[in-house]
PDB file of C-alpha atoms in Angstrom:
ATOM      1  CA  MET W 217       2.567  16.805  20.953  1.00  0.00           C
ATOM      2  CA  LEU W 218       3.134  16.217  17.271  1.00  0.00           C
ATOM      3  CA  ASN W 219       6.701  16.472  16.098  1.00  0.00           C
ATOM      4  CA  LYS W 220       7.670  19.752  14.480  1.00  0.00           C
ATOM      5  CA  LYS W 221       9.037  19.419  10.961  1.00  0.00           C
ATOM      6  CA  ARG W 222      12.734  20.108  10.494  1.00  0.00           C
ATOM      7  CA  SER W 223      12.274  20.286   6.730  1.00  0.00           C
ATOM      8  CA  GLU W 224       9.828  19.414   3.972  1.00  0.00           C
ATOM      9  CA  CYS W 225      11.796  16.250   3.101  1.00  0.00           C
ATOM     10  CA  PRO W 226       9.472  13.208   3.395  1.00  0.00           C
ATOM     11  CA  ILE W 227      12.298  11.043   4.777  1.00  0.00           C
ATOM     12  CA  SER W 228      13.146  13.595   7.456  1.00  0.00           C
ATOM     13  CA  CYS W 229       9.485  14.064   8.418  1.00  0.00           C
ATOM     14  CA  SER W 230       8.906  10.303   8.606  1.00  0.00           C
ATOM     15  CA  LEU W 231      12.012   9.715  10.683  1.00  0.00           C
ATOM     16  CA  ASP W 232      10.859  12.405  13.110  1.00  0.00           C
ATOM     17  CA  ILE W 233       7.830  10.207  13.862  1.00  0.00           C
ATOM     18  CA  TRP W 234       9.179   6.635  13.890  1.00  0.00           C
ATOM     19  CA  GLY W 235      12.870   6.821  13.055  1.00  0.00           C
ATOM     20  CA  ASP W 236      14.402   6.121  16.441  1.00  0.00           C
ATOM     21  CA  LYS W 237      15.269   2.508  17.221  1.00  0.00           C
ATOM     22  CA  TRP W 238      12.765   2.169  20.047  1.00  0.00           C
ATOM     23  CA  SER W 239       9.733   3.289  18.044  1.00  0.00           C
ATOM     24  CA  LEU W 240      10.487   0.824  15.267  1.00  0.00           C
ATOM     25  CA  LEU W 241      10.896  -1.976  17.807  1.00  0.00           C
ATOM     26  CA  ILE W 242       7.538  -1.119  19.377  1.00  0.00           C
ATOM     27  CA  ILE W 243       5.993  -1.149  15.902  1.00  0.00           C
ATOM     28  CA  ARG W 244       7.708  -4.483  15.211  1.00  0.00           C
ATOM     29  CA  ASP W 245       6.273  -5.995  18.385  1.00  0.00           C
ATOM     30  CA  LEU W 246       2.789  -4.791  17.494  1.00  0.00           C
ATOM     31  CA  MET W 247       3.095  -6.233  13.998  1.00  0.00           C
ATOM     32  CA  LEU W 248       4.130  -9.603  15.363  1.00  0.00           C
ATOM     33  CA  ASN W 249       1.530  -9.698  18.154  1.00  0.00           C
ATOM     34  CA  LYS W 250      -1.302  -7.407  16.878  1.00  0.00           C
ATOM     35  CA  SER W 251      -1.687  -5.877  20.330  1.00  0.00           C
ATOM     36  CA  CYS W 252       0.464  -5.554  23.404  1.00  0.00           C
ATOM     37  CA  THR W 253       0.406  -4.241  26.925  1.00  0.00           C
ATOM     38  CA  TYR W 254       3.042  -1.999  28.470  1.00  0.00           C
ATOM     39  CA  GLY W 255       4.449  -5.052  30.235  1.00  0.00           C
ATOM     40  CA  ASP W 256       4.693  -6.986  26.962  1.00  0.00           C
ATOM     41  CA  PHE W 257       6.970  -4.301  25.525  1.00  0.00           C
ATOM     42  CA  LEU W 258       9.168  -4.424  28.615  1.00  0.00           C
ATOM     43  CA  LYS W 259       9.729  -8.159  28.001  1.00  0.00           C
ATOM     44  CA  SER W 260      11.272  -7.624  24.553  1.00  0.00           C
ATOM     45  CA  PRO W 261      14.882  -8.808  24.258  1.00  0.00           C
ATOM     46  CA  GLU W 262      16.163  -5.244  23.747  1.00  0.00           C
ATOM     47  CA  HIS W 263      15.176  -4.250  27.342  1.00  0.00           C
ATOM     48  CA  ILE W 264      13.695  -0.805  26.754  1.00  0.00           C
ATOM     49  CA  ALA W 265      13.775   1.468  29.796  1.00  0.00           C
ATOM     50  CA  THR W 266      10.372   2.337  31.258  1.00  0.00           C
ATOM     51  CA  ASN W 267      10.776   6.097  30.772  1.00  0.00           C
ATOM     52  CA  ILE W 268      11.739   5.668  27.110  1.00  0.00           C
ATOM     53  CA  LEU W 269       8.878   3.226  26.521  1.00  0.00           C
ATOM     54  CA  ALA W 270       6.331   5.613  28.015  1.00  0.00           C
ATOM     55  CA  SER W 271       7.677   8.486  25.917  1.00  0.00           C
ATOM     56  CA  ARG W 272       7.691   6.490  22.652  1.00  0.00           C
ATOM     57  CA  LEU W 273       4.201   5.087  23.212  1.00  0.00           C
ATOM     58  CA  GLN W 274       2.883   8.595  23.829  1.00  0.00           C
ATOM     59  CA  SER W 275       4.600   9.957  20.722  1.00  0.00           C
ATOM     60  CA  LEU W 276       3.414   7.090  18.511  1.00  0.00           C
ATOM     61  CA  GLU W 277      -0.129   7.564  19.780  1.00  0.00           C
ATOM     62  CA  GLU W 278      -0.040  11.338  19.275  1.00  0.00           C
ATOM     63  CA  ASN W 279       1.209  10.820  15.718  1.00  0.00           C
ATOM     64  CA  GLY W 280      -1.554   8.317  14.919  1.00  0.00           C
ATOM     65  CA  ILE W 281       0.711   5.274  14.520  1.00  0.00           C
ATOM     66  CA  ILE W 282      -0.793   3.364  17.451  1.00  0.00           C
ATOM     67  CA  GLU W 283      -4.086   3.358  19.336  1.00  0.00           C
ATOM     68  CA  LYS W 284      -4.757   2.751  22.998  1.00  0.00           C
ATOM     69  CA  LEU W 285      -7.638   0.375  23.778  1.00  0.00           C
ATOM     70  CA  GLU W 286      -9.277  -0.860  26.960  1.00  0.00           C
ATOM     71  CA  HIS W 287      -7.885  -4.189  28.125  1.00  0.00           C
ATOM     72  CA  PRO W 288     -10.653  -6.833  28.107  1.00  0.00           C
ATOM     73  CA  ASP W 289      -9.403  -8.469  31.320  1.00  0.00           C
ATOM     74  CA  SER W 290      -8.167  -5.563  33.448  1.00  0.00           C
ATOM     75  CA  LYS W 291      -9.168  -1.955  33.976  1.00  0.00           C
ATOM     76  CA  ALA W 292      -5.635  -1.280  35.226  1.00  0.00           C
ATOM     77  CA  LYS W 293      -4.098  -2.225  31.849  1.00  0.00           C
ATOM     78  CA  VAL W 294      -4.446  -0.906  28.334  1.00  0.00           C
ATOM     79  CA  LEU W 295      -3.790  -2.566  25.009  1.00  0.00           C
ATOM     80  CA  TYR W 296      -1.789  -0.892  22.303  1.00  0.00           C
ATOM     81  CA  LYS W 297      -2.624  -1.651  18.693  1.00  0.00           C
ATOM     82  CA  LEU W 298      -1.369  -0.358  15.360  1.00  0.00           C
ATOM     83  CA  SER W 299      -3.618   2.100  13.581  1.00  0.00           C
ATOM     84  CA  ILE W 300      -4.075   1.882   9.819  1.00  0.00           C
ATOM     85  CA  LYS W 301      -1.296   4.456   9.553  1.00  0.00           C
ATOM     86  CA  GLY W 302       0.936   2.140  11.615  1.00  0.00           C
ATOM     87  CA  ILE W 303      -0.018  -0.962   9.644  1.00  0.00           C
ATOM     88  CA  ASP W 304       1.018   0.868   6.487  1.00  0.00           C
ATOM     89  CA  LEU W 305       4.599   0.739   7.815  1.00  0.00           C
ATOM     90  CA  TYR W 306       4.676  -3.042   7.281  1.00  0.00           C
ATOM     91  CA  PRO W 307       6.369  -2.828   3.849  1.00  0.00           C
ATOM     92  CA  ILE W 308       9.146  -0.709   5.365  1.00  0.00           C
ATOM     93  CA  LEU W 309       9.854  -3.313   8.028  1.00  0.00           C
ATOM     94  CA  ILE W 310       9.935  -6.031   5.351  1.00  0.00           C
ATOM     95  CA  GLU W 311      12.465  -3.997   3.350  1.00  0.00           C
ATOM     96  CA  ILE W 312      14.627  -3.579   6.470  1.00  0.00           C
ATOM     97  CA  HIS W 313      14.561  -7.361   6.915  1.00  0.00           C
ATOM     98  CA  LEU W 314      15.516  -7.913   3.272  1.00  0.00           C
ATOM     99  CA  TRP W 315      18.412  -5.476   3.562  1.00  0.00           C
ATOM    100  CA  SER W 316      19.548  -7.111   6.820  1.00  0.00           C
ATOM    101  CA  GLU W 317      19.525 -10.547   5.219  1.00  0.00           C
ATOM    102  CA  ILE W 318      22.184  -9.360   2.764  1.00  0.00           C
ATOM    103  CA  TYR W 319      24.489  -7.686   5.260  1.00  0.00           C
ATOM    104  CA  MET W 320      24.194  -9.496   8.577  1.00  0.00           C
ATOM    105  CA  PRO W 321      23.314 -12.819  10.117  1.00  0.00           C
ATOM    106  CA  ILE W 322      19.615 -13.111  10.857  1.00  0.00           C
ATOM    107  CA  PRO W 323      17.600 -15.665  12.849  1.00  0.00           C
ATOM    108  CA  PHE W 324      16.289 -18.761  11.094  1.00  0.00           C
ATOM    109  CA  GLU W 325      12.632 -17.785  11.595  1.00  0.00           C
ATOM    110  CA  ILE W 326      13.272 -14.473   9.811  1.00  0.00           C
ATOM    111  CA  LYS W 327      14.959 -16.346   6.945  1.00  0.00           C
ATOM    112  CA  VAL W 328      11.834 -18.512   6.633  1.00  0.00           C
ATOM    113  CA  LEU W 329       9.619 -15.416   6.582  1.00  0.00           C
ATOM    114  CA  LEU W 330      11.775 -13.755   3.917  1.00  0.00           C
ATOM    115  CA  LYS W 331      11.709 -16.851   1.742  1.00  0.00           C
ATOM    116  CA  GLU W 332       7.922 -16.574   1.776  1.00  0.00           C
ATOM    117  CA  VAL W 333       8.067 -12.809   1.118  1.00  0.00           C
ATOM    118  CA  LYS W 334      10.306 -13.276  -1.935  1.00  0.00           C
ATOM    119  CA  LYS W 335       7.790 -15.583  -3.624  1.00  0.00           C
ATOM    120  CA  ASN W 336       5.294 -12.716  -3.968  1.00  0.00           C
ATOM    121  CA  LYS W 337       6.276  -9.630  -1.986  1.00  0.00           C
ATOM    122  CA  SER W 338       3.215  -7.476  -2.677  1.00  0.00           C
ATOM    123  CA  GLY W 339       0.823 -10.395  -2.150  1.00  0.00           C
ATOM    124  CA  TYR W 340       2.528 -11.320   1.124  1.00  0.00           C
ATOM    125  CA  ILE W 341       2.477  -7.725   2.388  1.00  0.00           C
ATOM    126  CA  ASN W 342      -1.183  -7.220   1.464  1.00  0.00           C
ATOM    127  CA  LYS W 343      -2.143 -10.455   3.218  1.00  0.00           C
ATOM    128  CA  LYS W 344      -0.300  -9.491   6.393  1.00  0.00           C
ATOM    129  CA  LYS W 345      -1.740  -5.973   6.406  1.00  0.00           C
ATOM    130  CA  LYS W 346      -5.262  -7.430   6.151  1.00  0.00           C
ATOM    131  CA  GLU W 347      -4.492  -9.769   9.067  1.00  0.00           C
ATOM    132  CA  LEU W 348      -3.333  -6.821  11.159  1.00  0.00           C
ATOM    133  CA  LEU W 349      -6.544  -4.937  10.387  1.00  0.00           C
ATOM    134  CA  ASN W 350      -8.719  -7.767  11.762  1.00  0.00           C
TER     135      ASN W 350
END
């Protein structure tokens, strides 16, 4: 079921869809890996509970952020992939990383990524969004 609006505020409406920490982490994992299985999400370092994962995947799918695809190797599994609407969240995740770099310690590999981003932010984001589309 699509989330009911609490107000007309674009920030509020957006947060109703992907603003909880688990949804953003699922989106992060899909951006890093293009597609994932249910089991892949369970292996993330944050250790999401199975009931929360199932709920967030359903909500993200219902809101058009992710798509469910047949798994090429197993009929018992499905693949989750970002939709175009989900891929369009990439700039927001980059901005969260840039903010985090200022205010907290971040892993070396993220520092390397951000160094690349800062050279040409819009070019970097457009390139990554195209990669996620393919």
